[in-house]
Short mmCIF file of C-alpha atoms in Angstrom, two decimals:
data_model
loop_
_atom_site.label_atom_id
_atom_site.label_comp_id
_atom_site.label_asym_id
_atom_site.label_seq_id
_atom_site.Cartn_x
_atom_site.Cartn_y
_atom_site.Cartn_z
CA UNK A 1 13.52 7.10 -9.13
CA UNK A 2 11.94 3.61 -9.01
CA UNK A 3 8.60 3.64 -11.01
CA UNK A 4 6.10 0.91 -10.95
CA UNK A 5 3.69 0.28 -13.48
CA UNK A 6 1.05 -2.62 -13.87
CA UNK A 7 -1.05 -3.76 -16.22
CA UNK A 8 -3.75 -4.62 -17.04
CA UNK A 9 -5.84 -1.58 -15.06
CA UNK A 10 -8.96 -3.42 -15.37
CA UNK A 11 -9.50 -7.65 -15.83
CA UNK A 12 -12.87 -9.05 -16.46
CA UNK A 13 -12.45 -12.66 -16.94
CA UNK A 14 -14.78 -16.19 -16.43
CA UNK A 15 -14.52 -18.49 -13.89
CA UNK A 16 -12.07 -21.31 -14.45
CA UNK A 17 -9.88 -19.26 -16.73
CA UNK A 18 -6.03 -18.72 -16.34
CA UNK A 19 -4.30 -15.52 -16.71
CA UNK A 20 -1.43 -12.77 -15.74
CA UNK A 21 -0.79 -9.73 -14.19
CA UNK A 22 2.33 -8.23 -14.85
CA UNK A 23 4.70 -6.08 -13.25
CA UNK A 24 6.69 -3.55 -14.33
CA UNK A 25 9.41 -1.56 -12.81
CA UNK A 26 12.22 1.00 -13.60
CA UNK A 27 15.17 0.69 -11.67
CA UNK A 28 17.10 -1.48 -9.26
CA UNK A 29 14.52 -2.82 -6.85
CA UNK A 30 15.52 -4.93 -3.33
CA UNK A 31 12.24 -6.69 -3.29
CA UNK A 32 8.49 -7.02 -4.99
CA UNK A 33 5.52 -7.40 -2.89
CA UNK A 34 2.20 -8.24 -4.01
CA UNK A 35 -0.56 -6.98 -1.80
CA UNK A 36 -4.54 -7.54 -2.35
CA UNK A 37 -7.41 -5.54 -1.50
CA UNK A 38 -11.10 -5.96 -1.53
CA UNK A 39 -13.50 -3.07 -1.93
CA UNK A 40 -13.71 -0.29 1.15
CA UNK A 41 -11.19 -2.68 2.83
CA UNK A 42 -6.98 -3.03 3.72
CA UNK A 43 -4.27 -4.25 1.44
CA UNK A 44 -3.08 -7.57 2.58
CA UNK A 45 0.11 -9.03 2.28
CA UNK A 46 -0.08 -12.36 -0.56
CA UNK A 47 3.73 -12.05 -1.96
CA UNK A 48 7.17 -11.62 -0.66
CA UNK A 49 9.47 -11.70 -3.72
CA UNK A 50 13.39 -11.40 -2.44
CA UNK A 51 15.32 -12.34 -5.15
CA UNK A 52 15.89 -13.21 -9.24
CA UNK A 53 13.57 -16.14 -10.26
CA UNK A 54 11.91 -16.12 -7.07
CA UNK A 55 8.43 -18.30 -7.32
CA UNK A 56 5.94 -18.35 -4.49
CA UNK A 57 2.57 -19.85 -4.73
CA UNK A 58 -0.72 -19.87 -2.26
CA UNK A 59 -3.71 -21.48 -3.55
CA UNK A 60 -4.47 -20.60 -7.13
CA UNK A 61 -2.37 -17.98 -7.20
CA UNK A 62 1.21 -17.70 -8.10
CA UNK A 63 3.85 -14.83 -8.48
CA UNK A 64 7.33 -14.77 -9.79
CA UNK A 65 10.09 -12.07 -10.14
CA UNK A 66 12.66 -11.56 -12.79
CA UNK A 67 15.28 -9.14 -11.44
CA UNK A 68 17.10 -8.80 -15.09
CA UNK A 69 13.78 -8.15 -17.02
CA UNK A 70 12.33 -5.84 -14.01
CA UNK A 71 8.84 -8.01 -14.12
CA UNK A 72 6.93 -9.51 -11.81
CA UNK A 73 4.22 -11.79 -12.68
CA UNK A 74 1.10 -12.52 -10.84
CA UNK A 75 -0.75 -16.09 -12.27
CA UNK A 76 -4.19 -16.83 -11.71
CA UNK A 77 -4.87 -20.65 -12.08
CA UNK A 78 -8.61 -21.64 -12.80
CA UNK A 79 -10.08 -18.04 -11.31
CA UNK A 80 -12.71 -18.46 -8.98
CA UNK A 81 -15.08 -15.49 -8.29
CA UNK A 82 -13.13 -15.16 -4.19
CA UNK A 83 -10.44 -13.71 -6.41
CA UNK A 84 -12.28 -10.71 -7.52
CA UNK A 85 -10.19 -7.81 -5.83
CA UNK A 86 -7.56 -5.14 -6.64
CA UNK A 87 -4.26 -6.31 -6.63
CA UNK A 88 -0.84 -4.06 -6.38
CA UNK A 89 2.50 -4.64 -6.87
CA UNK A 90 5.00 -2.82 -4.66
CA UNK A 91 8.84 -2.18 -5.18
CA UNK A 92 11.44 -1.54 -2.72
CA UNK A 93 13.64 1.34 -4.33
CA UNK A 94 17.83 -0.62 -3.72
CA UNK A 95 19.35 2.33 -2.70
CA UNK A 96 16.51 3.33 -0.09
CA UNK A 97 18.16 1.30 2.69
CA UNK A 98 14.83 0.96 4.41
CA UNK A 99 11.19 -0.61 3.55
CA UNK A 100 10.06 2.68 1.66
CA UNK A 101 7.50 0.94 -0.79
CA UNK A 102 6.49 1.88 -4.06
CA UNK A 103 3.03 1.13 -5.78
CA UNK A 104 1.48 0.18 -8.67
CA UNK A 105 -1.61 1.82 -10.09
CA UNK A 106 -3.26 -1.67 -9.04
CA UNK A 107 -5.12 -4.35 -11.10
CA UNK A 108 -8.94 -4.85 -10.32
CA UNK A 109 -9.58 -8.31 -11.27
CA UNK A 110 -13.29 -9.28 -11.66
CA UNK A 111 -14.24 -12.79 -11.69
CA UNK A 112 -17.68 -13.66 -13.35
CA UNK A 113 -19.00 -16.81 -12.77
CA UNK B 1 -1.48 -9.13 18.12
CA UNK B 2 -4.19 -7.19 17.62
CA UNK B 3 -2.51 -6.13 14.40
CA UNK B 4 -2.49 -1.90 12.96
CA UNK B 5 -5.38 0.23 14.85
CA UNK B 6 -6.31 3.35 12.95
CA UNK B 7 -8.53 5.83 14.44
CA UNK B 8 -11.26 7.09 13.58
CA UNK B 9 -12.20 4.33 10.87
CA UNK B 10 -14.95 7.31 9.01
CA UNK B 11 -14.45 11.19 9.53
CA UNK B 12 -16.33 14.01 8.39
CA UNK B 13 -15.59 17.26 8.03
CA UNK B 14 -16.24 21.13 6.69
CA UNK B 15 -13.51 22.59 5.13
CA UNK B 16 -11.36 24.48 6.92
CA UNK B 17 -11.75 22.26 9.94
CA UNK B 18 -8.31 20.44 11.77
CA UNK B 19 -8.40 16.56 11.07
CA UNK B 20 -6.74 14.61 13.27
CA UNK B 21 -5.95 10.52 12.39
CA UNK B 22 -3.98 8.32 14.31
CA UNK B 23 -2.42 5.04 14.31
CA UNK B 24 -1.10 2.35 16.78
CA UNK B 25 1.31 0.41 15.28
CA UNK B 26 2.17 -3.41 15.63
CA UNK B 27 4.27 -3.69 18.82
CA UNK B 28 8.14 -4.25 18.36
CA UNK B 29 7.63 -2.65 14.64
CA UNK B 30 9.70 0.47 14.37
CA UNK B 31 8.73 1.50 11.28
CA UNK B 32 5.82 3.56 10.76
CA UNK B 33 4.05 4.15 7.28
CA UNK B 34 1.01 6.68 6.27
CA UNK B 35 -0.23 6.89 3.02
CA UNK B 36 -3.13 7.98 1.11
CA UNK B 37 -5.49 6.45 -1.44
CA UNK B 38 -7.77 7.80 -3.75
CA UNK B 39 -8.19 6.94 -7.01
CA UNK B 40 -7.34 9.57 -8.97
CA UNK B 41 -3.96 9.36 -7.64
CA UNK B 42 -3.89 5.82 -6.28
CA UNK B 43 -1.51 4.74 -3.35
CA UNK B 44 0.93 7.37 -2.08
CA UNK B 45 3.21 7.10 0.76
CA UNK B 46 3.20 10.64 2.55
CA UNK B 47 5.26 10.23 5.37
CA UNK B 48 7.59 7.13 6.88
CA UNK B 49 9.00 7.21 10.55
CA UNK B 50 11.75 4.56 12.05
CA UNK B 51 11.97 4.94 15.56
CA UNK B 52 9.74 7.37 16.15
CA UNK B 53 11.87 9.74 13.74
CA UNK B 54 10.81 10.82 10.40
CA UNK B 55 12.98 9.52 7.60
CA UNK B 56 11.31 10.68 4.63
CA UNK B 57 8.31 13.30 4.07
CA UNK B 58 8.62 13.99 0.53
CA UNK B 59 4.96 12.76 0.29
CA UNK B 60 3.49 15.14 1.96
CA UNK B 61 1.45 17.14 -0.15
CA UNK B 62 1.77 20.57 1.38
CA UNK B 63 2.29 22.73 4.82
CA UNK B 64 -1.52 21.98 5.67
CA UNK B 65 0.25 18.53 6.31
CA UNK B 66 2.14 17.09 9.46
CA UNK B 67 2.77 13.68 11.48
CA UNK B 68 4.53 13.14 14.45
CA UNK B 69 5.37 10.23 16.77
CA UNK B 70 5.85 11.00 20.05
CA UNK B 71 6.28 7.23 20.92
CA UNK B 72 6.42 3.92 19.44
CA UNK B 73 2.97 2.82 20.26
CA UNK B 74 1.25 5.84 18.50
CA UNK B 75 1.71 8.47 15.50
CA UNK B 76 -0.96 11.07 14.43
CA UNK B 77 -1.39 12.82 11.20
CA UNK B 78 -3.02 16.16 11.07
CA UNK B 79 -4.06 18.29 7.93
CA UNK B 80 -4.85 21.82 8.94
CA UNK B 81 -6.64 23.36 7.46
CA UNK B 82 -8.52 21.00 5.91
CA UNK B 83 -9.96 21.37 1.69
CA UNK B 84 -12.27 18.72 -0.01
CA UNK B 85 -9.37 17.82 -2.30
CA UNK B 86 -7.87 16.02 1.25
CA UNK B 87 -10.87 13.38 1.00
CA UNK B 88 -9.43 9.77 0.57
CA UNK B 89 -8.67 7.31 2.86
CA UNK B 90 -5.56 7.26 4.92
CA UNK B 91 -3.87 3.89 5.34
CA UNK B 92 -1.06 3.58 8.16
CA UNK B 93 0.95 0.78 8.12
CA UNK B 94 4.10 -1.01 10.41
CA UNK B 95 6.98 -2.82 9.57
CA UNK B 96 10.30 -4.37 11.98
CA UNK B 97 13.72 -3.69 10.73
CA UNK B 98 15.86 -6.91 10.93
CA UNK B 99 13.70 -8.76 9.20
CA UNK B 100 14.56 -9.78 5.69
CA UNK B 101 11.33 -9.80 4.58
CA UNK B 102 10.34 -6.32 4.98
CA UNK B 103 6.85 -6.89 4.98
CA UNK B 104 4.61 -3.73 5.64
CA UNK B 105 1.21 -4.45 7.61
CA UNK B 106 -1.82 -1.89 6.87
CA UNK B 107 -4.46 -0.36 9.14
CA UNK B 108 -7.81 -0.52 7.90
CA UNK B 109 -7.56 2.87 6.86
CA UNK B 110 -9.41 5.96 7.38
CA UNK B 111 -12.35 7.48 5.32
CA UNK B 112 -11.80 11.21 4.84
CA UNK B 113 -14.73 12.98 3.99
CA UNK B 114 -14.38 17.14 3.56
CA UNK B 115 -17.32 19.01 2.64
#
């Protein structure tokens, strides 16, 4: 059974600094999503990840996927306090067949300015 | 596209009461996702439909649980009866087979309040 795990929970960082989220998974997994939502709203869609060494960037943000390892990677370049949210990483189990997602426990990221 | 509709967005109720949620997915998007989020527990996929036929309910908590989509324009979830340990909010989402992307859209969820 495909298990996702993230880390770190909780990221408190200043404006203008760089850092990672990773991703963590157990088994075999199709594809990696990475989603991001802001308080008391919806997840929305930032990452489609589809294959081994797979690197998609939007803004300041950039995620990568490493099939062999099982990690996925979420970079934040010069955080900006717009970035404060929750983000989760979501695996696609190989042998589901279908678009069954699995979660992460989710990363709030805090950006102080 | 007017994208995921969920309705109602808040709901509260006493315990015991039937709850009733229900979703309108994305037109042409034949699969159909609920799951719940608290945080305690975090995101959990309950229930997923493809066609309007339910693929995989292993999610669902207990009995007091059901969905159903009687077309492809509209699925309900029900808990009956319901207990305070059902509050969280209830996310459905859409997705279209075919596409290699896979790409699951979300509802804006609804708040589940039992008292």
């Amino acid at each position: 059974e495909l298990k996702v795990e993230q880390n770190p929970l909780f990221l408190s960082m200043q404006e203008g600094k760089n850092y990672t989220i990773y991703c963590n998974y157990s088994t075999t997994s199709d594809r990696l999503y990475w989603y991001r939502q802001d308080p008391g709203k919806s997840l929305e869609s930032l990452f489609v990840l589809l294959s081994n060494g797979a690197v998609k960037q939007e803004g300041r943000l950039m995620a990568s996927l490493d099939t062999k390892a099982r990690l996925s990677t979420l970079h934040i370049t010069a955080a900006v306090h717009d970035l404060s949210a929750t983000y989760f990483c979501a695996g696609e189990p190989t042998t589901s067949g279908t678009y069954k997602y699995i979660f992460g426990t989710g990363t709030r990221l805090k950006v102080l300015a | 596209d007017a994208g995921v509709i969920q309705s109602p967005r808040h709901e509260v109720t006493e315990m015991g009461q039937e709850v009733t949620l229900r979703c309108k997915p994305i037109s042409g998007h034949d699969y159909l996702f609920w799951y719940r989020q608290t945080m305690m527990r975090g995101l959990e996929l309950l229930i997923y439909f493809n066609n309007n036929v339910p693929i995989d309910d292993s999610g669902m908590p207990e009995d007091r649980f059901s969905a159903k989509m009687p077309n492809a324009s509209f699925s309900t979830l029900k808990i009956q009866p319901s207990e305070p340990r059902d509050s969280a909010v209830y996310f459905c989402a859409s997705s279209v087979a075919g596409v290699i992307l896979g790409e699951q859209y979300f509802g804006p969820g609804t708040r589940l309040t039992v008292t």
